[in-house]
Amino acid sequence: MPDPVGLRGRLAASTPVLLVQAAHPRQAVVTAVAMALAAAALDRPPREVGTVALTVLVGQLLLGWHNDLVDAERDARHEARGKPVADGRLERGQVWYAMALAVLLLVPLAVSTGLRAAACYGAALLVGFAAHLVLRRGRFSWLPWALQFACYPAYLTYGGWGGQAVGDPPAWWFTGLAALLGIGAHVLRALWGLVPDDLDGWTYLPLALGRRLGTSRLLGVTVAYLAVVLGAVLILGSSVGPRL
């Protein structure tokens, strides 16, 4: 008899595919590639660039899984699409198990580019986890994003090769612009969820801006803002240098 589900259906319902779906894969890949490009721009050798990319990818998977666990009931209430934890296709225990394995992989990856760099990236992750639990609904929702992104320059400039590697601290402008970049990323990431957030009575920064400007205009303003910040990073990076 022909299989009514088919290979594609079984594959889509498999635990590995569901775990990838629950991890916010697009955001994870974009962030990992961006950090790898930043490491390459800092003249880090290829093996370090690859390690940075893999470390950030694993960290972003952890953040994505944690976010879907925290938001599972809310996503189910709003019937959000592509949320396997919320719709019951993926059990919470499976996600926690995947997170535990990811942590076991993340620690040696982060430490392989230096203890100080690992501590900076670990701090960024802790701020990201905390952001899923506090401040996200109020007017200070931008603060965890700014703090998280502000940790990234130190992770990049302190990094080297081996656990004892110690690089240089980041320039103050690099940290500051990274924080501003985080605020823009927060607004951009929130744009597609403004309607359910409004229904839930949230008062956070992107929603306040969306009510005033409208979603389409806010998208344009956010893209322009990010372009200006990135342009400033490129100009100062080439003229002043990203390290102290």
Coordinates of N, CA and C in Angstrom, one line a residue:
M1 N 0.8 -1.2 0.0 CA 0.0 0.0 0.0 C 0.9 1.3 0.0
P2 N 0.5 2.3 -0.7 CA 1.2 3.5 -0.7 C 1.2 4.2 0.7
D3 N 2.3 4.8 1.0 CA 2.4 5.5 2.3 C 1.5 6.8 2.3
P4 N 0.5 6.9 3.1 CA -0.4 8.1 3.0 C 0.3 9.4 3.5
V5 N 1.4 9.2 4.3 CA 2.1 10.3 4.9 C 3.2 10.7 3.9
G6 N 3.9 9.7 3.5 CA 5.0 10.0 2.6 C 6.3 10.4 3.3
L7 N 7.4 10.2 2.6 CA 8.7 10.5 3.2 C 8.9 11.9 3.6
R8 N 8.4 12.8 2.8 CA 8.5 14.2 3.2 C 7.7 14.5 4.5
G9 N 6.5 13.9 4.6 CA 5.7 14.2 5.8 C 6.4 13.6 7.1
R10 N 7.0 12.4 6.9 CA 7.7 11.8 8.1 C 8.9 12.6 8.4
L11 N 9.6 13.1 7.4 CA 10.8 13.9 7.7 C 10.4 15.2 8.4
A12 N 9.3 15.8 8.0 CA 8.9 17.1 8.6 C 8.4 16.9 10.0
A13 N 8.0 15.6 10.3 CA 7.5 15.4 11.7 C 8.6 14.8 12.6
S14 N 9.8 14.6 12.0 CA 10.8 14.0 12.8 C 11.4 14.9 13.9
T15 N 11.9 14.4 15.0 CA 12.3 15.3 16.1 C 13.5 16.2 15.6
P16 N 14.5 15.8 14.9 CA 15.5 16.7 14.5 C 15.0 17.9 13.7
V17 N 14.1 17.7 12.8 CA 13.6 18.8 12.0 C 12.7 19.7 12.9
L18 N 11.9 19.1 13.8 CA 11.1 20.0 14.7 C 12.0 20.8 15.6
L19 N 13.1 20.2 16.0 CA 14.1 20.9 16.9 C 14.7 22.1 16.1
V20 N 15.0 21.9 14.9 CA 15.5 23.0 14.0 C 14.5 24.1 13.9
Q21 N 13.2 23.7 13.6 CA 12.2 24.6 13.5 C 11.9 25.5 14.7
A22 N 12.1 24.8 15.9 CA 11.8 25.5 17.2 C 13.0 26.4 17.6
A23 N 14.1 26.3 16.9 CA 15.3 27.1 17.3 C 15.5 28.4 16.6
H24 N 14.4 28.9 15.9 CA 14.5 30.2 15.1 C 15.8 30.1 14.2
P25 N 15.8 29.2 13.3 CA 17.0 28.9 12.5 C 17.5 30.1 11.7
R26 N 16.6 30.8 11.1 CA 17.0 32.0 10.3 C 17.8 33.0 11.1
Q27 N 17.3 33.3 12.2 CA 18.0 34.3 13.1 C 19.3 33.7 13.6
A28 N 19.3 32.4 13.9 CA 20.6 31.8 14.3 C 21.7 31.8 13.2
V29 N 21.3 31.5 12.0 CA 22.3 31.5 10.9 C 22.7 32.9 10.6
V30 N 21.8 33.9 10.5 CA 22.2 35.2 10.2 C 23.1 35.8 11.3
T31 N 22.9 35.5 12.5 CA 23.7 36.0 13.6 C 25.1 35.4 13.5
A32 N 25.1 34.0 13.3 CA 26.4 33.3 13.2 C 27.3 33.8 12.1
V33 N 26.6 34.0 10.9 CA 27.4 34.5 9.7 C 27.9 35.9 10.0
A34 N 27.0 36.8 10.6 CA 27.4 38.2 10.9 C 28.6 38.2 11.8
M35 N 28.6 37.4 12.8 CA 29.7 37.3 13.8 C 31.0 36.8 13.1
A36 N 30.8 35.8 12.3 CA 32.0 35.2 11.6 C 32.6 36.3 10.6
L37 N 31.8 37.0 10.0 CA 32.3 38.1 9.1 C 33.0 39.2 9.9
A38 N 32.5 39.5 11.1 CA 33.1 40.4 12.0 C 34.5 39.9 12.4
A39 N 34.5 38.6 12.7 CA 35.8 38.0 13.2 C 36.8 38.1 12.0
A40 N 36.3 37.8 10.8 CA 37.2 37.9 9.6 C 37.7 39.3 9.4
A41 N 36.8 40.3 9.6 CA 37.2 41.7 9.4 C 38.3 42.1 10.5
L42 N 38.3 41.4 11.6 CA 39.3 41.7 12.6 C 40.6 40.9 12.4
D43 N 40.7 40.3 11.2 CA 41.9 39.5 10.8 C 42.2 38.3 11.6
R44 N 41.1 37.7 12.1 CA 41.2 36.4 12.8 C 41.5 35.3 11.7
P45 N 42.3 34.4 12.0 CA 42.6 33.3 11.0 C 41.4 32.4 10.8
P46 N 41.3 31.7 9.7 CA 40.1 30.9 9.3 C 39.6 30.0 10.4
R47 N 40.5 29.3 11.1 CA 40.1 28.3 12.1 C 39.3 29.1 13.2
E48 N 39.8 30.3 13.5 CA 39.1 31.0 14.6 C 37.8 31.6 14.1
V49 N 37.7 32.0 12.8 CA 36.5 32.5 12.2 C 35.4 31.3 12.2
G50 N 35.9 30.2 11.8 CA 35.0 29.0 11.8 C 34.5 28.7 13.2
T51 N 35.4 28.8 14.2 CA 35.0 28.5 15.6 C 34.0 29.5 16.1
V52 N 34.2 30.8 15.8 CA 33.3 31.8 16.2 C 31.9 31.5 15.6
A53 N 31.9 31.2 14.3 CA 30.6 30.9 13.6 C 29.9 29.8 14.3
L54 N 30.6 28.7 14.6 CA 29.9 27.5 15.2 C 29.5 27.8 16.6
T55 N 30.3 28.5 17.4 CA 30.0 28.9 18.8 C 28.7 29.7 18.8
V56 N 28.7 30.7 18.0 CA 27.5 31.6 17.9 C 26.3 30.9 17.5
L57 N 26.4 30.0 16.5 CA 25.3 29.2 16.0 C 24.7 28.4 17.1
V58 N 25.5 27.7 17.9 CA 25.0 26.9 19.0 C 24.4 27.7 20.0
G59 N 25.0 28.9 20.3 CA 24.4 29.8 21.3 C 23.0 30.3 20.9
Q60 N 22.9 30.6 19.6 CA 21.6 31.1 19.1 C 20.6 30.0 19.1
L61 N 21.0 28.8 18.8 CA 20.0 27.7 18.9 C 19.5 27.5 20.4
L62 N 20.4 27.7 21.3 CA 19.9 27.7 22.7 C 18.9 28.8 23.0
L63 N 19.2 30.0 22.6 CA 18.3 31.1 22.8 C 17.0 30.8 22.1
G64 N 17.0 30.3 20.9 CA 15.8 30.0 20.2 C 14.9 29.0 20.9
W65 N 15.5 27.9 21.3 CA 14.8 26.9 22.1 C 14.2 27.4 23.4
H66 N 15.0 28.2 24.1 CA 14.5 28.7 25.3 C 13.3 29.7 25.1
N67 N 13.4 30.5 24.0 CA 12.3 31.4 23.7 C 11.0 30.7 23.4
D68 N 11.1 29.6 22.7 CA 9.9 28.8 22.3 C 9.3 28.1 23.6
L69 N 10.2 27.7 24.5 CA 9.7 27.1 25.7 C 9.0 28.1 26.6
V70 N 9.5 29.3 26.7 CA 8.9 30.4 27.5 C 7.6 30.8 26.9
D71 N 7.5 30.9 25.6 CA 6.4 31.4 24.9 C 5.4 30.3 24.4
A72 N 5.6 29.1 24.8 CA 4.7 28.0 24.3 C 3.2 28.3 24.5
E73 N 2.8 28.6 25.7 CA 1.4 28.8 26.0 C 0.9 30.0 25.2
R74 N 1.7 31.0 25.2 CA 1.2 32.2 24.4 C 1.1 32.0 22.9
D75 N 2.1 31.3 22.4 CA 2.1 30.9 21.0 C 0.8 30.0 20.7
A76 N 0.5 29.1 21.6 CA -0.6 28.3 21.4 C -1.9 29.1 21.4
R77 N -2.0 30.0 22.3 CA -3.2 30.9 22.4 C -3.4 31.7 21.1
H78 N -2.3 32.1 20.5 CA -2.4 32.9 19.3 C -2.3 32.1 18.0
E79 N -2.3 30.8 18.2 CA -2.2 29.8 17.1 C -1.1 30.2 16.1
A80 N 0.1 30.5 16.7 CA 1.3 30.9 15.9 C 1.7 29.7 15.1
R81 N 2.1 30.0 13.8 CA 2.5 28.9 12.9 C 4.0 28.6 13.1
G82 N 4.4 27.4 12.8 CA 5.8 27.0 12.9 C 6.3 27.0 14.3
K83 N 5.5 26.6 15.3 CA 5.9 26.5 16.7 C 5.6 25.1 17.2
P84 N 6.5 24.2 17.0 CA 6.2 22.8 17.3 C 6.0 22.5 18.8
V85 N 6.6 23.3 19.6 CA 6.4 23.2 21.1 C 5.0 23.6 21.4
A86 N 4.6 24.7 20.9 CA 3.2 25.2 21.2 C 2.1 24.3 20.7
D87 N 2.3 23.7 19.5 CA 1.2 22.9 19.0 C 1.3 21.5 19.3
G88 N 2.3 21.1 20.2 CA 2.3 19.8 20.7 C 3.1 18.8 19.9
R89 N 3.7 19.2 18.8 CA 4.4 18.2 18.0 C 5.8 17.9 18.6
L90 N 6.3 18.8 19.4 CA 7.6 18.6 20.1 C 7.4 18.7 21.6
E91 N 7.8 17.7 22.3 CA 7.7 17.7 23.8 C 8.7 18.7 24.4
R92 N 8.4 19.3 25.5 CA 9.3 20.1 26.2 C 10.5 19.4 26.7
G93 N 10.4 18.2 27.1 CA 11.5 17.4 27.6 C 12.5 17.2 26.4
Q94 N 12.1 17.0 25.2 CA 13.0 16.9 24.1 C 13.8 18.1 23.9
V95 N 13.2 19.3 24.1 CA 13.9 20.5 23.9 C 14.9 20.7 25.0
W96 N 14.5 20.4 26.2 CA 15.5 20.6 27.3 C 16.6 19.7 27.1
Y97 N 16.4 18.5 26.6 CA 17.5 17.5 26.4 C 18.4 18.1 25.3
A98 N 17.8 18.6 24.2 CA 18.7 19.2 23.2 C 19.5 20.4 23.7
M99 N 18.9 21.2 24.6 CA 19.6 22.3 25.2 C 20.7 21.8 26.0
A100 N 20.6 20.8 26.8 CA 21.6 20.2 27.6 C 22.8 19.8 26.7
L101 N 22.5 19.1 25.6 CA 23.6 18.6 24.7 C 24.3 19.8 24.1
A102 N 23.5 20.9 23.8 CA 24.1 22.1 23.1 C 25.0 22.8 24.1
V103 N 24.7 22.8 25.4 CA 25.5 23.4 26.4 C 26.9 22.7 26.5
L104 N 26.8 21.3 26.4 CA 28.0 20.5 26.5 C 28.9 20.8 25.3
L105 N 28.3 21.1 24.2 CA 29.1 21.4 23.0 C 29.6 22.9 23.0
L106 N 28.8 23.8 23.5 CA 29.1 25.2 23.5 C 30.3 25.5 24.4
V107 N 30.4 24.9 25.6 CA 31.4 25.3 26.5 C 32.8 25.1 25.9
P108 N 33.1 23.9 25.4 CA 34.5 23.8 24.8 C 34.7 24.6 23.6
L109 N 33.6 24.8 22.8 CA 33.8 25.7 21.7 C 34.2 27.1 22.1
A110 N 33.4 27.7 23.1 CA 33.7 29.0 23.5 C 35.1 29.1 24.2
V111 N 35.4 28.2 25.0 CA 36.7 28.2 25.7 C 37.9 28.1 24.7
S112 N 37.6 27.4 23.6 CA 38.7 27.2 22.6 C 39.3 28.5 22.0
T113 N 38.6 29.6 22.2 CA 39.1 30.9 21.7 C 39.5 31.8 22.9
G114 N 39.6 31.2 24.1 CA 40.1 32.0 25.2 C 39.1 32.1 26.3
L115 N 39.5 32.0 27.6 CA 38.6 32.0 28.7 C 37.9 33.4 28.8
R116 N 38.7 34.5 28.6 CA 38.1 35.8 28.7 C 37.0 36.0 27.6
A117 N 37.3 35.5 26.4 CA 36.3 35.6 25.3 C 35.1 34.8 25.6
A118 N 35.3 33.6 26.2 CA 34.2 32.7 26.5 C 33.3 33.3 27.6
A119 N 34.0 34.0 28.5 CA 33.2 34.6 29.6 C 32.3 35.7 29.0
C120 N 32.8 36.5 28.0 CA 32.1 37.6 27.4 C 30.9 37.0 26.6
Y121 N 31.1 35.9 25.9 CA 30.0 35.3 25.1 C 29.0 34.7 26.1
G122 N 29.5 34.1 27.1 CA 28.6 33.5 28.1 C 27.7 34.6 28.8
A123 N 28.3 35.8 29.0 CA 27.5 36.9 29.6 C 26.4 37.3 28.6
A124 N 26.8 37.3 27.3 CA 25.8 37.7 26.3 C 24.6 36.7 26.3
L125 N 24.9 35.4 26.4 CA 23.8 34.4 26.4 C 23.0 34.5 27.7
L126 N 23.6 34.8 28.8 CA 22.8 34.9 30.1 C 21.9 36.1 30.0
V127 N 22.3 37.2 29.4 CA 21.5 38.4 29.2 C 20.3 38.0 28.2
G128 N 20.6 37.2 27.2 CA 19.6 36.8 26.3 C 18.5 35.9 26.9
F129 N 19.0 35.0 27.8 CA 18.0 34.2 28.5 C 17.1 35.0 29.4
A130 N 17.8 35.9 30.1 CA 17.0 36.8 31.0 C 16.0 37.7 30.3
A131 N 16.4 38.1 29.1 CA 15.5 38.9 28.3 C 14.2 38.2 27.9
H132 N 14.2 36.9 27.9 CA 13.0 36.1 27.6 C 12.0 36.1 28.8
L133 N 12.6 36.5 30.0 CA 11.8 36.4 31.2 C 11.4 37.7 31.8
V134 N 12.3 38.8 31.7 CA 12.0 40.1 32.3 C 12.3 41.2 31.3
L135 N 11.6 42.3 31.5 CA 11.8 43.5 30.8 C 11.2 43.5 29.4
R136 N 10.9 42.3 28.9 CA 10.5 42.2 27.5 C 9.1 42.9 27.2
R137 N 8.3 43.1 28.2 CA 7.0 43.6 27.9 C 6.9 45.1 28.2
G138 N 7.9 45.7 28.7 CA 7.8 47.1 29.1 C 8.6 48.0 28.2
R139 N 8.7 49.3 28.6 CA 9.4 50.3 27.8 C 10.9 50.1 27.8
F140 N 11.4 49.3 28.7 CA 12.9 49.0 28.7 C 13.2 47.7 28.0
S141 N 12.4 47.2 27.1 CA 12.6 46.0 26.4 C 13.9 46.0 25.6
W142 N 14.3 47.2 25.2 CA 15.5 47.4 24.4 C 16.8 47.1 25.2
L143 N 16.7 47.2 26.6 CA 17.9 47.2 27.4 C 18.7 45.8 27.3
P144 N 18.0 44.7 27.4 CA 18.7 43.4 27.3 C 19.3 43.2 26.0
W145 N 18.7 43.7 24.9 CA 19.3 43.6 23.6 C 20.5 44.4 23.5
A146 N 20.5 45.6 24.0 CA 21.7 46.5 24.0 C 22.8 45.9 24.8
L147 N 22.5 45.3 25.9 CA 23.5 44.7 26.8 C 24.1 43.4 26.1
Q148 N 23.2 42.6 25.5 CA 23.7 41.4 24.8 C 24.6 41.8 23.7
F149 N 24.2 42.7 22.8 CA 25.1 43.0 21.7 C 26.4 43.8 22.1
A150 N 26.3 44.5 23.3 CA 27.5 45.1 23.8 C 28.6 44.1 24.2
C151 N 28.2 42.9 24.5 CA 29.2 41.9 24.9 C 29.9 41.3 23.7
Y152 N 29.3 41.4 22.5 CA 29.9 40.8 21.3 C 31.3 41.3 20.9
P153 N 31.5 42.7 21.0 CA 32.8 43.1 20.6 C 33.9 42.6 21.5
A154 N 33.7 42.5 22.8 CA 34.7 41.9 23.7 C 34.9 40.4 23.4
Y155 N 33.9 39.7 23.0 CA 34.0 38.3 22.6 C 35.0 38.2 21.4
L156 N 34.8 39.1 20.5 CA 35.6 39.1 19.3 C 37.0 39.6 19.5
T157 N 37.2 40.7 20.2 CA 38.6 41.2 20.3 C 39.4 40.5 21.3
Y158 N 38.8 39.9 22.4 CA 39.6 39.2 23.3 C 39.9 37.8 22.8
G159 N 39.2 37.3 21.8 CA 39.4 35.9 21.3 C 40.7 35.7 20.6
G160 N 41.2 34.5 20.7 CA 42.4 34.0 20.0 C 42.3 32.5 19.7
W161 N 43.3 31.8 20.0 CA 43.2 30.3 19.8 C 43.8 29.6 21.0
G162 N 43.0 28.8 21.6 CA 43.4 28.1 22.8 C 42.8 28.7 24.1
G163 N 42.7 28.0 25.1 CA 42.0 28.5 26.3 C 42.8 29.6 27.0
Q164 N 44.1 29.7 26.8 CA 44.9 30.7 27.4 C 45.0 32.0 26.6
A165 N 44.3 32.0 25.4 CA 44.4 33.2 24.6 C 43.8 34.4 25.2
V166 N 44.5 35.5 25.1 CA 44.0 36.8 25.7 C 44.3 37.9 24.6
G167 N 43.2 38.4 24.0 CA 43.4 39.5 23.1 C 43.4 40.8 23.7
D168 N 42.9 41.8 23.0 CA 42.8 43.2 23.5 C 41.4 43.6 23.8
P169 N 41.1 44.5 24.7 CA 39.8 45.0 24.9 C 39.2 45.7 23.7
P170 N 37.9 45.8 23.6 CA 37.4 46.5 22.4 C 37.4 48.0 22.7
A171 N 37.4 48.7 21.6 CA 37.3 50.2 21.7 C 35.9 50.6 22.2
W172 N 35.9 51.7 22.9 CA 34.6 52.1 23.5 C 33.5 52.3 22.4
W173 N 33.9 52.8 21.3 CA 32.9 53.1 20.2 C 32.4 51.8 19.7
F174 N 33.2 50.7 19.6 CA 32.8 49.4 19.1 C 31.7 48.9 20.0
T175 N 31.9 48.9 21.3 CA 30.9 48.4 22.3 C 29.6 49.3 22.2
G176 N 29.8 50.6 22.1 CA 28.6 51.5 22.1 C 27.8 51.3 20.8
L177 N 28.4 51.2 19.7 CA 27.7 51.0 18.4 C 27.1 49.6 18.4
A178 N 27.7 48.6 18.9 CA 27.1 47.3 19.0 C 25.9 47.3 19.8
A179 N 25.9 48.1 20.9 CA 24.7 48.2 21.7 C 23.5 48.9 20.9
L180 N 23.9 49.9 20.2 CA 22.9 50.5 19.3 C 22.4 49.6 18.3
L181 N 23.2 48.7 17.8 CA 22.8 47.7 16.8 C 21.9 46.7 17.4
G182 N 22.1 46.4 18.6 CA 21.2 45.5 19.3 C 19.8 46.1 19.5
I183 N 19.7 47.4 19.7 CA 18.4 48.0 19.8 C 17.6 47.9 18.5
G184 N 18.4 48.2 17.4 CA 17.7 48.1 16.1 C 17.3 46.6 15.8
A185 N 18.2 45.7 16.1 CA 17.8 44.3 15.9 C 16.6 43.9 16.7
H186 N 16.4 44.4 17.9 CA 15.2 44.2 18.7 C 14.0 44.7 18.0
V187 N 14.0 45.9 17.5 CA 12.8 46.4 16.8 C 12.5 45.6 15.5
L188 N 13.6 45.3 14.8 CA 13.4 44.5 13.5 C 12.8 43.1 13.8
R189 N 13.3 42.5 14.9 CA 12.8 41.2 15.2 C 11.4 41.2 15.7
A190 N 11.0 42.3 16.3 CA 9.6 42.3 16.9 C 8.6 42.7 15.9
L191 N 8.9 43.2 14.7 CA 7.9 43.8 13.8 C 6.9 42.8 13.4
W192 N 7.2 41.5 13.3 CA 6.3 40.5 12.8 C 5.4 40.0 13.9
G193 N 5.6 40.4 15.1 CA 4.8 39.9 16.2 C 4.0 41.1 16.9
L194 N 3.9 42.2 16.3 CA 3.3 43.4 16.9 C 1.8 43.1 17.2
V195 N 1.1 42.5 16.3 CA -0.3 42.3 16.5 C -0.6 41.5 17.7
P196 N -0.1 40.2 17.9 CA -0.4 39.5 19.1 C 0.2 40.2 20.3
D197 N 1.3 40.9 20.2 CA 1.8 41.6 21.4 C 0.8 42.7 21.8
D198 N 0.2 43.4 20.8 CA -0.8 44.4 21.2 C -2.0 43.8 21.8
L199 N -2.4 42.6 21.3 CA -3.6 42.0 21.9 C -3.3 41.5 23.4
D200 N -2.1 41.2 23.7 CA -1.7 40.8 25.0 C -1.4 42.0 25.9
G201 N -1.6 43.2 25.4 CA -1.4 44.4 26.2 C 0.0 44.8 26.5
W202 N 1.0 44.4 25.7 CA 2.4 44.7 25.9 C 2.6 46.2 25.6
T203 N 3.6 46.8 26.2 CA 3.9 48.2 26.1 C 5.3 48.5 25.7
Y204 N 6.0 47.5 25.1 CA 7.4 47.6 24.8 C 7.7 48.5 23.7
L205 N 9.0 48.8 23.5 CA 9.4 49.9 22.6 C 9.0 49.7 21.2
P206 N 9.2 48.5 20.5 CA 8.7 48.4 19.1 C 7.2 48.6 19.0
L207 N 6.4 48.2 19.9 CA 5.0 48.4 19.8 C 4.6 49.8 19.9
A208 N 5.3 50.6 20.9 CA 5.1 52.0 21.0 C 5.4 52.7 19.7
L209 N 6.6 52.3 19.1 CA 7.0 53.0 17.8 C 6.0 52.6 16.7
G210 N 5.6 51.3 16.7 CA 4.7 50.9 15.7 C 3.3 51.6 15.7
R211 N 2.8 51.9 16.9 CA 1.6 52.6 17.0 C 1.7 54.0 16.5
R212 N 2.9 54.6 16.6 CA 3.1 56.0 16.2 C 3.4 56.1 14.7
L213 N 4.2 55.2 14.2 CA 4.7 55.3 12.8 C 4.0 54.4 11.9
G214 N 3.4 53.3 12.4 CA 2.8 52.3 11.5 C 3.9 51.3 11.1
T215 N 3.5 50.1 10.9 CA 4.5 49.0 10.7 C 5.4 49.2 9.5
S216 N 4.8 49.6 8.4 CA 5.6 49.8 7.1 C 6.6 50.9 7.3
R217 N 6.2 52.0 7.9 CA 7.2 53.1 8.1 C 8.2 52.7 9.1
L218 N 7.8 52.0 10.2 CA 8.8 51.6 11.2 C 9.8 50.7 10.6
L219 N 9.4 49.8 9.7 CA 10.4 48.9 9.0 C 11.4 49.7 8.3
G220 N 10.9 50.7 7.5 CA 11.9 51.6 6.8 C 12.8 52.3 7.7
V221 N 12.3 52.9 8.8 CA 13.1 53.6 9.7 C 14.1 52.7 10.4
T222 N 13.7 51.5 10.7 CA 14.6 50.6 11.4 C 15.7 50.1 10.4
V223 N 15.4 49.9 9.2 CA 16.4 49.5 8.2 C 17.4 50.6 8.0
A224 N 16.9 51.8 7.9 CA 17.8 53.0 7.8 C 18.7 53.2 9.0
Y225 N 18.1 53.0 10.2 CA 18.9 53.1 11.4 C 20.0 52.1 11.5
L226 N 19.7 50.8 11.1 CA 20.7 49.8 11.1 C 21.8 50.1 10.1
A227 N 21.4 50.6 8.9 CA 22.4 51.0 7.9 C 23.3 52.0 8.4
V228 N 22.8 53.0 9.1 CA 23.7 54.1 9.6 C 24.6 53.6 10.7
V229 N 24.1 52.7 11.6 CA 25.0 52.2 12.6 C 26.1 51.3 12.0
L230 N 25.7 50.4 11.1 CA 26.7 49.6 10.4 C 27.7 50.4 9.7
G231 N 27.2 51.5 9.0 CA 28.2 52.4 8.3 C 29.2 53.0 9.3
A232 N 28.7 53.4 10.4 CA 29.6 54.0 11.4 C 30.6 53.0 11.9
V233 N 30.2 51.7 12.1 CA 31.1 50.7 12.5 C 32.2 50.5 11.4
L234 N 31.8 50.5 10.1 CA 32.8 50.3 9.1 C 33.8 51.4 9.0
I235 N 33.3 52.6 9.1 CA 34.1 53.8 9.0 C 35.1 53.9 10.2
L236 N 34.6 53.8 11.4 CA 35.5 53.8 12.6 C 36.4 52.6 12.6
G237 N 35.9 51.5 12.2 CA 36.8 50.3 12.2 C 38.0 50.4 11.3
S238 N 37.8 51.1 10.2 CA 38.9 51.2 9.2 C 39.8 52.4 9.5
S239 N 39.2 53.4 10.2 CA 40.1 54.6 10.5 C 40.7 54.6 11.9
V240 N 39.9 54.1 12.9 CA 40.4 54.2 14.3 C 40.9 52.8 14.7
G241 N 40.1 51.8 14.4 CA 40.5 50.4 14.8 C 39.5 50.0 15.9
P242 N 39.1 48.7 15.9 CA 38.2 48.2 16.9 C 38.7 47.9 18.3
R243 N 40.0 47.9 18.4 CA 40.6 47.5 19.7 C 41.3 48.7 20.4
L244 N 41.4 48.7 21.7 CA 42.1 49.7 22.4 C 43.6 49.5 22.3

